[in-house]
Every structure is written in structure tokens, then in C-alpha cells.
Short mmCIF file of C-alpha atoms in Angstrom, two decimals:
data_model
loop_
_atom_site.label_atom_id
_atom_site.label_comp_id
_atom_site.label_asym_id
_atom_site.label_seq_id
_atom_site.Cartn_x
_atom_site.Cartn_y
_atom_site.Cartn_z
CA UNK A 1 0.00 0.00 0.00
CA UNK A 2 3.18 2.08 1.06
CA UNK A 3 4.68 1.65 -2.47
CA UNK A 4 1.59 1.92 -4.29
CA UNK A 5 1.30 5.34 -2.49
CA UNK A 6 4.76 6.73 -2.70
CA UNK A 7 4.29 6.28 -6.18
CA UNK A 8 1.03 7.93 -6.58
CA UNK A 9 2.59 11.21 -5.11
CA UNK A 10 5.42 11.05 -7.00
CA UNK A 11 3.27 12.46 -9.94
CA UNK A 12 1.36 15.15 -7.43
CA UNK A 13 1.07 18.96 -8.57
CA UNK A 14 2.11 21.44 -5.58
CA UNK A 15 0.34 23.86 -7.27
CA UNK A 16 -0.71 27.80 -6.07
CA UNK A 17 0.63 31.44 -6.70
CA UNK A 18 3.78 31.87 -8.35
CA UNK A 19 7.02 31.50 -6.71
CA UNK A 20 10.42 33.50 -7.35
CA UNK A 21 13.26 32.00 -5.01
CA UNK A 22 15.19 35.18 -3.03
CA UNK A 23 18.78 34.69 -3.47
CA UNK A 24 20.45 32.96 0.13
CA UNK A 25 22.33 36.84 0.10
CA UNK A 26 18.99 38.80 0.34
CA UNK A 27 17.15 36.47 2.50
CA UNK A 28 17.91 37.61 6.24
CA UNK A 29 17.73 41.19 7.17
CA UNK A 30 20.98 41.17 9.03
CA UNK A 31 22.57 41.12 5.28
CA UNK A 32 20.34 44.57 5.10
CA UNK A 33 21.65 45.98 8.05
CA UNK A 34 25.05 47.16 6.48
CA UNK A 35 23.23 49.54 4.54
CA UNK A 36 20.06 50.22 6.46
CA UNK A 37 21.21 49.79 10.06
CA UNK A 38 18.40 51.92 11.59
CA UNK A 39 15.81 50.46 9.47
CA UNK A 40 16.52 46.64 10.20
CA UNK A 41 16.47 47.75 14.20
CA UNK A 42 12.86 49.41 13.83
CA UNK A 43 11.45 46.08 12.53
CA UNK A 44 13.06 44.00 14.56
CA UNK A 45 10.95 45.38 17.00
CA UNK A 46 7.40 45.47 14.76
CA UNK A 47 4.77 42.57 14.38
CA UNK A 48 6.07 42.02 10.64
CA UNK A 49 9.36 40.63 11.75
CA UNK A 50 7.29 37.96 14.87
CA UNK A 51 4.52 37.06 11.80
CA UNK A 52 6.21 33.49 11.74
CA UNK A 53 4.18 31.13 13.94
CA UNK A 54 7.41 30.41 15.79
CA UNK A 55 7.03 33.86 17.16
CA UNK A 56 3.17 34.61 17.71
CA UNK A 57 1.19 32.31 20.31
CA UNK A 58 -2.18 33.83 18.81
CA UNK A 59 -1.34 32.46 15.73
CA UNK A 60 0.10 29.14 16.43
CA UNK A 61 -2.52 28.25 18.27
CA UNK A 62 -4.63 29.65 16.00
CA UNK A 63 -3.49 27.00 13.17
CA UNK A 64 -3.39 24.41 15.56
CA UNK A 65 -7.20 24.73 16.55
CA UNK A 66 -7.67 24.95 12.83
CA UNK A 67 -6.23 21.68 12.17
CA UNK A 68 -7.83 19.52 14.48
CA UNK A 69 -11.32 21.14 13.40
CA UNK A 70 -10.60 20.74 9.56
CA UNK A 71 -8.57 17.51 10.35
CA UNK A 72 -6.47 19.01 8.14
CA UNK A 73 -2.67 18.34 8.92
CA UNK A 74 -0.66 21.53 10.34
CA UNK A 75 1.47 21.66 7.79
CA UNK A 76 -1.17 22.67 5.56
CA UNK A 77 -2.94 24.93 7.79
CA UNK A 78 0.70 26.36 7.70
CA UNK A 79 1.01 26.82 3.51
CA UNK A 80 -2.30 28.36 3.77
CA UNK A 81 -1.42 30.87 6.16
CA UNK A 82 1.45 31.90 4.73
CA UNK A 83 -0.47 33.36 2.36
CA UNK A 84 -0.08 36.58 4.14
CA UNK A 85 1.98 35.82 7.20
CA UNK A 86 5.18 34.08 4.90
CA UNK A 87 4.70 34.92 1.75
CA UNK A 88 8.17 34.08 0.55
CA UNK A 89 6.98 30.64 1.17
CA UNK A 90 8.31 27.98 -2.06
CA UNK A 91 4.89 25.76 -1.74
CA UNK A 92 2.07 28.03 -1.95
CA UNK A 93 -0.64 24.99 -1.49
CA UNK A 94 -0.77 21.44 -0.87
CA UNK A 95 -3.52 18.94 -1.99
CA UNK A 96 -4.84 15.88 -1.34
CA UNK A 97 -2.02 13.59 -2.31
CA UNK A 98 0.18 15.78 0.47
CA UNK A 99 -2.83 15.10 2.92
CA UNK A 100 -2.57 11.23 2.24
CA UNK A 101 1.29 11.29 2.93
CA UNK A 102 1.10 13.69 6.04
CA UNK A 103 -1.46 10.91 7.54
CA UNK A 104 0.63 8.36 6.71
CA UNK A 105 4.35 9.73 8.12
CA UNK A 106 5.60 9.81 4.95
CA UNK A 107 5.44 13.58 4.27
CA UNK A 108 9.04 14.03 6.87
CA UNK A 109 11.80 15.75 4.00
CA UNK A 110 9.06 16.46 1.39
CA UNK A 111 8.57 19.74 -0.20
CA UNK A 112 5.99 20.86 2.25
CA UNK A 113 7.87 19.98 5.06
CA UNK A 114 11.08 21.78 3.84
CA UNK A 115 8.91 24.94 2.91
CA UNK A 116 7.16 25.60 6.06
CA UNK A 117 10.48 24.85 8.30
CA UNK A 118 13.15 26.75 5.70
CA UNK A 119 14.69 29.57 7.77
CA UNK A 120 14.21 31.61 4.81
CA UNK A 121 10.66 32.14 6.03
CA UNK A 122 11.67 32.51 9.64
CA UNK A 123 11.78 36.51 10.12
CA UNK A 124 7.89 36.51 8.58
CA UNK A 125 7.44 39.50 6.89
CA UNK A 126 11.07 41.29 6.44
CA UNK A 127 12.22 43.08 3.69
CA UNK A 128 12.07 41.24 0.95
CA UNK A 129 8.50 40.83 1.09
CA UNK A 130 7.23 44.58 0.92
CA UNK A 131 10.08 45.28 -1.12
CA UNK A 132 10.38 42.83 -3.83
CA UNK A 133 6.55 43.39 -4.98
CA UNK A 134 6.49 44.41 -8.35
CA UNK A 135 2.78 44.41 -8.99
CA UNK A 136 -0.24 44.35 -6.88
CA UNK A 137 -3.68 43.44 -8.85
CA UNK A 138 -6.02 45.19 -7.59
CA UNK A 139 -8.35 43.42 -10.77
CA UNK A 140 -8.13 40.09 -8.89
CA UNK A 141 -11.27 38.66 -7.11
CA UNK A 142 -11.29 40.10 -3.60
CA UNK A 143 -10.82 36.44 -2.38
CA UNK A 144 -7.38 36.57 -3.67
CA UNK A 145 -4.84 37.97 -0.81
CA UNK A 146 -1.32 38.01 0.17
CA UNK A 147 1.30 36.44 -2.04
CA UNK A 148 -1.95 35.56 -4.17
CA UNK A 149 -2.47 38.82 -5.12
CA UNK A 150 1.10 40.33 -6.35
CA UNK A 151 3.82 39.31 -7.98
CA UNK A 152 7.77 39.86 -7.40
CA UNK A 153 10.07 41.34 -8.83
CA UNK A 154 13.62 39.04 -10.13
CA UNK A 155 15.93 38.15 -6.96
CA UNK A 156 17.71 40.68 -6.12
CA UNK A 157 15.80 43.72 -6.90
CA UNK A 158 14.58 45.71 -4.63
CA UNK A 159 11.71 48.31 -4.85
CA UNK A 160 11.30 52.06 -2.92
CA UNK A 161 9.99 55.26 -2.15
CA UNK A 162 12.76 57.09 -4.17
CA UNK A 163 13.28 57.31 -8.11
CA UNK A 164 16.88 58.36 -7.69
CA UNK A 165 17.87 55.62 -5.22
CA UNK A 166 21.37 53.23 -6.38
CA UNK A 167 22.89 50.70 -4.27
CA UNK A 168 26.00 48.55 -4.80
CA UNK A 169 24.35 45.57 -3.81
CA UNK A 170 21.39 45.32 -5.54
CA UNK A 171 19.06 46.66 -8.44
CA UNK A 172 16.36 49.60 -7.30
CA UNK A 173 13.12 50.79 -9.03
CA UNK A 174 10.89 52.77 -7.87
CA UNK A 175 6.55 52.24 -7.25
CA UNK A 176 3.99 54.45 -6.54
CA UNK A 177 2.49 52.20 -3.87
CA UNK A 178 5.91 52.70 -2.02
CA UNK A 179 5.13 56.01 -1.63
CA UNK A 180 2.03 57.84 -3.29
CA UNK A 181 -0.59 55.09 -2.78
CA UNK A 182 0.88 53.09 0.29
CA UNK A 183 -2.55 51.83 1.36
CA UNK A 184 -2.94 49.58 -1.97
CA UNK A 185 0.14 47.90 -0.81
CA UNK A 186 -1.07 47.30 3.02
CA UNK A 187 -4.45 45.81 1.78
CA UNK A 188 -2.63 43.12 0.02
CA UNK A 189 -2.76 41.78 3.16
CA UNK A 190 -4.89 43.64 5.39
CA UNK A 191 -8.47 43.34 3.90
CA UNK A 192 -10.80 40.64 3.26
CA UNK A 193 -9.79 38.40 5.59
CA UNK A 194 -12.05 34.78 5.09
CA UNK A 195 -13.22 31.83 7.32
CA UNK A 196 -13.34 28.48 5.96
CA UNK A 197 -16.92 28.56 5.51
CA UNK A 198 -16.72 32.56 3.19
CA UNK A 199 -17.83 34.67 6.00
CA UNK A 200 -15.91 38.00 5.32
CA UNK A 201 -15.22 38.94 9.41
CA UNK A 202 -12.56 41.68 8.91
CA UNK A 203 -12.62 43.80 5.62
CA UNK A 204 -10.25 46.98 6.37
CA UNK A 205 -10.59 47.98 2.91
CA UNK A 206 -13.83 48.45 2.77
CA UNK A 207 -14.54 50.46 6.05
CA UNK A 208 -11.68 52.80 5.57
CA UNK A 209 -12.43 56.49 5.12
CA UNK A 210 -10.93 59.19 3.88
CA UNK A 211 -7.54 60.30 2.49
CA UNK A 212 -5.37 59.58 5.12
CA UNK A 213 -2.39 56.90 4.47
CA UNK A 214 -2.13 54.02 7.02
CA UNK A 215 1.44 54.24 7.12
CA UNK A 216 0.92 58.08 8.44
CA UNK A 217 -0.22 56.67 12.08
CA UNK A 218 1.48 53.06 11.70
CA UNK A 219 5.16 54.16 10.40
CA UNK A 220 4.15 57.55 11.69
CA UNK A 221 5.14 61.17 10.05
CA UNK A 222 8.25 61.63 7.80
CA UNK A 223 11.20 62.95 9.06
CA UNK A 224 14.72 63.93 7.92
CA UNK A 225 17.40 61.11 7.91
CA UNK A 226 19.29 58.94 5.69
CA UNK A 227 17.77 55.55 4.43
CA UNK A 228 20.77 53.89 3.68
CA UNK A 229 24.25 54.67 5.67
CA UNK A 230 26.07 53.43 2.61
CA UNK A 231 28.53 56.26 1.48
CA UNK A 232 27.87 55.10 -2.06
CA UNK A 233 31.51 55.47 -4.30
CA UNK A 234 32.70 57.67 -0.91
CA UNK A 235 30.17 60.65 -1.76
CA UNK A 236 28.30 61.73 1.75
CA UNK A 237 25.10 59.93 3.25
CA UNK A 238 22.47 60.95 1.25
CA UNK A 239 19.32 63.06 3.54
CA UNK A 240 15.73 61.70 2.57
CA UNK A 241 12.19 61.68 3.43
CA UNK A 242 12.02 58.73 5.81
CA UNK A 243 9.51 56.85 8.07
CA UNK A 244 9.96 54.52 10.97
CA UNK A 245 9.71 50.83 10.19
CA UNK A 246 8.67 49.46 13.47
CA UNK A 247 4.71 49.50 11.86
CA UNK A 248 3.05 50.48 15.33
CA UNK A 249 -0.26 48.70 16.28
CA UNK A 250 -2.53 47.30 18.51
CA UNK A 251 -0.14 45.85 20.00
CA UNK A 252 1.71 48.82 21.21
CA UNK A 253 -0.27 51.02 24.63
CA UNK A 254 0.98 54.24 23.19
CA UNK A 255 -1.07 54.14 20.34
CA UNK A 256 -4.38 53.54 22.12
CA UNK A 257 -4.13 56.73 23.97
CA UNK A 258 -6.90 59.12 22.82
CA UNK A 259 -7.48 56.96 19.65
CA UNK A 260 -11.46 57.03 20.41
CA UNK A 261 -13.05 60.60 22.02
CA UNK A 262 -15.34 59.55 25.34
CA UNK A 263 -18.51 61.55 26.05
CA UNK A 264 -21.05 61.16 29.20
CA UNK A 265 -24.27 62.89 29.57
CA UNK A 266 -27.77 61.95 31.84
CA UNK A 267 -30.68 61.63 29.93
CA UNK A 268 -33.77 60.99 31.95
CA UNK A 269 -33.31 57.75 33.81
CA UNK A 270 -30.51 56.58 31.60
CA UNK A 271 -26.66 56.84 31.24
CA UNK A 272 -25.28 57.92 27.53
CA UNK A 273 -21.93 56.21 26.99
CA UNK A 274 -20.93 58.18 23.84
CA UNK A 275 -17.83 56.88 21.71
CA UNK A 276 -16.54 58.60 19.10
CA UNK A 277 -13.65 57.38 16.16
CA UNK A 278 -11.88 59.92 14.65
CA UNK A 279 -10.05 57.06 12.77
CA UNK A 280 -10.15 56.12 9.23
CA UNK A 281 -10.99 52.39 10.23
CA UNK A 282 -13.60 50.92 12.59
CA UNK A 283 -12.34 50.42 16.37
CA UNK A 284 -11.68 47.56 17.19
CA UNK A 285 -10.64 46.13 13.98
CA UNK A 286 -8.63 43.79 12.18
CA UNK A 287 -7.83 40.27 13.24
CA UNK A 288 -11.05 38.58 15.01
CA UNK A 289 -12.22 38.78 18.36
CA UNK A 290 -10.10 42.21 19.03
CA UNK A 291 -11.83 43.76 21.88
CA UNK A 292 -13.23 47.14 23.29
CA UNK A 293 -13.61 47.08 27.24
CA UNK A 294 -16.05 49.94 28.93
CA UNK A 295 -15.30 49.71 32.33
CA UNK A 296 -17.90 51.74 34.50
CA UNK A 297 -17.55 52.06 38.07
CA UNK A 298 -21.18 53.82 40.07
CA UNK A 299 -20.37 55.98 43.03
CA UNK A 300 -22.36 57.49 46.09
CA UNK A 301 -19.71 59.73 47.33
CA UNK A 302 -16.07 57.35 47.57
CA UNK A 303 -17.94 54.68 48.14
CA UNK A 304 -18.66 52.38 45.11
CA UNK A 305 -22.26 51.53 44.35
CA UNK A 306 -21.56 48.63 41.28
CA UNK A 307 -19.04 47.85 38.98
CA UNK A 308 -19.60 46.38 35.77
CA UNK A 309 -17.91 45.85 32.27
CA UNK A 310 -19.16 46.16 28.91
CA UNK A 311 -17.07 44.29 25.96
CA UNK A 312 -17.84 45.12 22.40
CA UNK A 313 -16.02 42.26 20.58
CA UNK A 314 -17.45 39.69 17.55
CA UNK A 315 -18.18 36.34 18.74
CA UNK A 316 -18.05 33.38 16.20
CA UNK A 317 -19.96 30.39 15.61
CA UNK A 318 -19.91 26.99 13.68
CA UNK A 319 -22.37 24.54 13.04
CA UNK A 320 -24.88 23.70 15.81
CA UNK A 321 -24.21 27.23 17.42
CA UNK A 322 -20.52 26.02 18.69
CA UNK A 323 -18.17 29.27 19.64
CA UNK A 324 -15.26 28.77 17.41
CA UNK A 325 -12.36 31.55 16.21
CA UNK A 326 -13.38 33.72 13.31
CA UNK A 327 -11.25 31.62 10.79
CA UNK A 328 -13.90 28.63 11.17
CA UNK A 329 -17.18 30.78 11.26
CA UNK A 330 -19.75 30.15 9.76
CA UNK A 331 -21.57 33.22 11.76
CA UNK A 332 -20.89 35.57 13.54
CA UNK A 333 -22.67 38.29 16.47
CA UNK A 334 -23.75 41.89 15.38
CA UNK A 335 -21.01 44.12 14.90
CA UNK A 336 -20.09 46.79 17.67
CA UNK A 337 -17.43 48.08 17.09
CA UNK A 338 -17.09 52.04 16.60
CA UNK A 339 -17.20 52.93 12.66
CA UNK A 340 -14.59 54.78 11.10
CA UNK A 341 -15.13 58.75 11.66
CA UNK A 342 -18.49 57.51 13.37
CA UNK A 343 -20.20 57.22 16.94
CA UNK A 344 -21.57 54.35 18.68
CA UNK A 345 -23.65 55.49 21.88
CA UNK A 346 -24.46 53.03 24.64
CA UNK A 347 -27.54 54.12 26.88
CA UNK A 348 -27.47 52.21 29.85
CA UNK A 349 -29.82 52.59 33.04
CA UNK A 350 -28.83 54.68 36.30
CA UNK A 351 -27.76 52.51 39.52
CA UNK A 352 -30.17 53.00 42.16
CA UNK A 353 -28.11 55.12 44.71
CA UNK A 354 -25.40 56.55 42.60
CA UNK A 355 -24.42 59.84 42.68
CA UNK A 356 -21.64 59.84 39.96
CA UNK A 357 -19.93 57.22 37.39
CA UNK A 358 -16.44 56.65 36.28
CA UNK A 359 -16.02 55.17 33.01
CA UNK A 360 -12.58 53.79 31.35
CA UNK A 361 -12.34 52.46 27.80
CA UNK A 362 -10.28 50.17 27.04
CA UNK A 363 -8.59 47.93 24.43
CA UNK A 364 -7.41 44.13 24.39
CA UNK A 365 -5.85 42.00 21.72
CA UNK A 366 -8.17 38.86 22.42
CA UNK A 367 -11.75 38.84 23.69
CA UNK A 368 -12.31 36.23 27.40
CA UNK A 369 -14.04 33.39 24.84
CA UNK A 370 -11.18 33.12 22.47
CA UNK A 371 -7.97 33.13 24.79
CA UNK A 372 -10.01 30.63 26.89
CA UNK A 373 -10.64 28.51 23.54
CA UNK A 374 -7.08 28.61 22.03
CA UNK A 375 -5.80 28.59 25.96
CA UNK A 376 -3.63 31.33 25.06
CA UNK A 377 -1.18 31.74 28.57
CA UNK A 378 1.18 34.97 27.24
CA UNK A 379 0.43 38.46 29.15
CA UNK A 380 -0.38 40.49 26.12
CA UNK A 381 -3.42 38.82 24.87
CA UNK A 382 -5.54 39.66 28.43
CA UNK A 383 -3.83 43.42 28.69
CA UNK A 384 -5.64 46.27 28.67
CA UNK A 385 -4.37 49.23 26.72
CA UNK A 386 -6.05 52.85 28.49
CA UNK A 387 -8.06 54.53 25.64
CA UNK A 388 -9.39 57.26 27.59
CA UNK A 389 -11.69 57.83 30.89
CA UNK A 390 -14.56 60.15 31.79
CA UNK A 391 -16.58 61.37 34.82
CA UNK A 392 -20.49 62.45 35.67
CA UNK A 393 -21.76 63.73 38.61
CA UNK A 394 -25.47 62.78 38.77
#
């Protein structure tokens, strides 16, 4: 049966989006950092450079769920991810030949396992991932994301924000999504994301408003400095346009600060909770189950009357009702977050014997159901990040 099988796969089509092999010399980042010390530090330190599943709990235990669920084996659950979190990945899909083998034990050395393990992968999304696109097609179903969506330019070409840009090392070219239209290249990745069953639970794209550039809040405002210490042929550091590489997020407190505007008011018998976004997407948004805490403390002088919490986070379903992660829903509850450059206003009755109320907002990575599903045990997933508080006296 072994033999009969073996043989079988030996004639199986990895097939998928197509692949350009980076060079061994422009794989790792370090062999950036001659050139572009400061850079390579900054995303050392983002999400981009942890988006391997070595480096992200979330998302390892994310797949893992996924795998017993689908029955699918990890390594797929891996290739499919990869889509976005690896996309220099060299298998792009798997099928049901490499299913048959991974059952069997036979799959140890085979292209699959090679891909997903290769330490070219292992620094997720570095350099030559955002900077060897060549073309993004935005004409491709809206199903199509990730490496499934672009393709690259030859090894060893690099693309930038500058027309005028030469380096010793490799070729340059310049796009306008590098620098005019920087959103189309973040939704390559950051729109549309899919369950197994369809259900669209995060679509960026779509809710974003207005002109502003992600990268103007997520790399921040440009500043003066060089983008390559290279003095190229011994002339002096060239002075640029640049923006910090670290890609600030959710995961970073500072940025929560004042992100959503916090208004209180008494209206008859009831408490108005208003919450205002003054930012181009929704609040909370994103990966699924991201959550919004409202904290509200009652008071009768300094003595606390109640306490209570309010989450506004999306909660997922299979079939027969089961709570699941958004990857495998096939529903999902009515959206609460805060719409981009919108309100959302909570009216919630007055406690019997309050005189005033305190109320925080909040923000966490992963809502109480999910970390408890996936058993996630790391800090950062339960921590709340201050948004902004408020007080009413009665």
C-alpha cells in the first residue's frame, strides 16, 4: 500500500501562486543591516518581523485549533497561512495527495515539510516581502490575498519610495504604492480576511475612510534622515524623506491613547456612553475577536455603588451554534465596534443610589471566549491598553 502510495505522489502537482526563489544573500535582514542599520532595528521590533508562527502564540494556536477542526494536517494549515503571514513561502498549497502522505508519516523531508520549516521564512514579513513586490492586482477577485495577489520582482531587486535611489548591492526601481498610494500595498494583506466557511469577518478595505495613508499613524510622520548609511563610491550619506519601520499597532499602549473621544451625559433615567472614532478604520478592527472594554464604576460619594464591564467584541460560531475563532465561522454576532469617523452610543440605566460614574475604555488583543478557547497563557493577549476615561456627577 506504502509503495503503491509513494508512487502515486510522486506524480502530485504542488500547485498555487507563483514563486520567485530570493537569493540565500537577500534572504535575512541582518545582510540589510550594512546599509540600512536603523531600518533593520525598527522592525526588529514590529509585528512584521514575529509574523512566523514560531514567534506569535495567537497564531500558532490559531493554526493548531484549525487543524484539528478541519482535520487538516498543520502543515497545511501552515502553507495556507502563509499566504499573508510568509509569503516568501516555495509551496504556496498542498492537496490531497500531500494530505494522504502527512497521515501516513511519509510527508518528513518532502517539499511541504522543507517549505514551512526553511529559515528563509523565519523573520515573517522582512524586507524582501514589501520590497520585492512588483505588482499588486487590484483586478483580482477580492478572495485573492497576500502572495496571491502580487507578484515579485527578479531576486535581487529591490523596490522604494525614491526614483533616484542606487545601491552597490542590488538593483532599485521605484513604485507608486511605495510612496504615493501606500494603502494599496497594506491591503494586500490587510483586507478581506475569510473563514473556511466565506464569512468576510474583517474587511479593512472596505470600512476605511478618507484620504489619510495608514502608514501616516502606523510608520508615523516623515522625518529627515538617511535611508541607507552606505557612502555610495565615498560621496556623503544621502538626507531623505524617511519613516519609521517598526509599523506600530494594537499591540503597542501608546497608540491607544486618545485613539477614540469619550462623552457622558444623563438623559432621563438613563446613562449615555458616547464613543466617538476619529479614525479612518472601525475600532476595534482587524484580526477577530479584538476587543473594546467599557469599564464603569457607580459611586455614592467614595464609596462604590456597582461595577460592571461592557465588551464590544465579535463572537463566532460553527455549526450547531458552537463558539469557534473567526477563521472557522460560519456566523458571527452583530457588529459593535465604533465605525470609522463615526459614533456608537451606549444608553445604559442609572444605579439606584449613585451619585456619579467613572467610566474607562479600554482595548485588548483577544476577547475572554477566544484566549479561553485557544488557551492562550502569554500576558499580552488579556492586557488592557487605556483609551481614555470620563466622569459624571449625577
Amino acid at each position: 500500500m506504502k509503495i503503491f502510495l509513494l508512487a502515486f505522489m510522486s506524480v502530485a502537482v504542488l500547485f498555487g501562486a507563483k514563486v520567485v526563489n530570493v537569493d540565500e544573500k537577500y534572504q535575512n535582514s541582518h545582510k540589510c543591516k550594512a546599509c540600512h542599520l536603523r531600518i533593520v532595528d525598527e522592525w526588529s521590533n514590529s509585528w512584521h518581523s514575529k509574523s512566523h508562527f514560531e514567534h506569535d502564540e495567537y497564531f500558532r494556536e490559531s493554526m493548531k485549533y484549525v487543524s484539528r477542526k478541519t482535520r487538516k494536517s498543520l502543515n497545511s494549515v501552515k502553507v495556507q497561512c502563509a499566504t499573508c503571514h510568509n509569503p516568501r513561502i516555495s509551496v504556496t498549497s498542498t492537496d490531497e495527495d500531500y494530505e494522504i502522505s502527512s497521515v501516513m508519516g511519509l510527508d518528513k523531508g518532502s517539499k511541504v515539510d522543507k517549505a514551512v520549516n526553511s529559515k528563509a521564512i523565519s523573520e515573517g514579513v522582512n524586507c524582501v516581502v514589501c520590497h520585492n513586490i512588483d505588482k499588486i492586482h487590484d483586478e483580482y477577485s477580492a478572495k485573492k490575498r497576500g502572495i496571491n495577489r502580487v507578484e515579485w520582482t527578479p531576486s535581487g531587486t529591490m523596490t522604494g519610495p525614491y526614483k533616484d535611489a542606487v545601491s552597490p548591492y542590488h538593483k532599485t526601481i521605484h513604485h507608486d504604492f511605495m510612496d504615493k498610494t501606500p494603502n494599496k500595498l497594506c491591503f494586500v494583506c490587510h483586507a478581506n480576511d475569510r473563514s473556511t466557511k466565506g464569512l468576510v469577518f474583517a474587511n479593512m478595505e472596505k470600512e476605511y475612510k478618507g484620504k489619510k495613508s495608514c502608514v501616516s499613524c502606523h510608520m508615523g510622520p516623515k522625518r529627515k534622515d538617511v535611508a541607507a548609511t552606505y557612502k555610495m563610491y565615498g560621496a556623503k550619506m544621502k538626507i531623505r524623506q524617511v519613516r519609521n519601520h517598526s509599523f506600530a499597532g494594537a499591540h503597542i499602549a501608546p497608540m491607544w491613547k486618545d485613539a477614540l473621544r469619550l462623552k457622558l451625559t444623563k438623559k432621563g433615567k438613563n446613562l449615555l456612553v458616547r464613543i466617538s472614532n476619529p479614525q479612518p478604520h472601525n475600532i476595534p478592527s482587524g484580526f477577530g475577536s479584538r476587543e473594546i472594554v467599557v469599564d464603569l464604576v457607580y459611586k455614592n460619594g467614595n464609596k462604590i455603588v456597582e461595577s460592571k464591564a461592557i465588551s464590544l467584541s465579535r463572537h463566532y460560531t460553527r455549526k450547531r451554534a458552537k463558539v469557534t475563532i473567526a477563521h472557522l465561522a460560519k456566523h458571527e454576532s452583530k457588529d459593535t465596534s465604533i465605525p470609522a469617523q463615526g459614533k456608537r452610543t451606549l444608553k445604559l440605566p442609572l444605579v439606584k443610589g449613585a451619585s456619579s460614574v467613572e467610566v474607562t475604555l479600554s482595548y485588548r488583543l483577544v476577547n475572554d471566549e477566544v484566549r479561553t478557547l485557544l488557551k492562550l497563557q502569554e500576558p499580552r493577549w488579556s492586557k488592557k491598553s487605556f483609551i481614555a476615561k470620563e466622569s459624571l456627577n449625577f
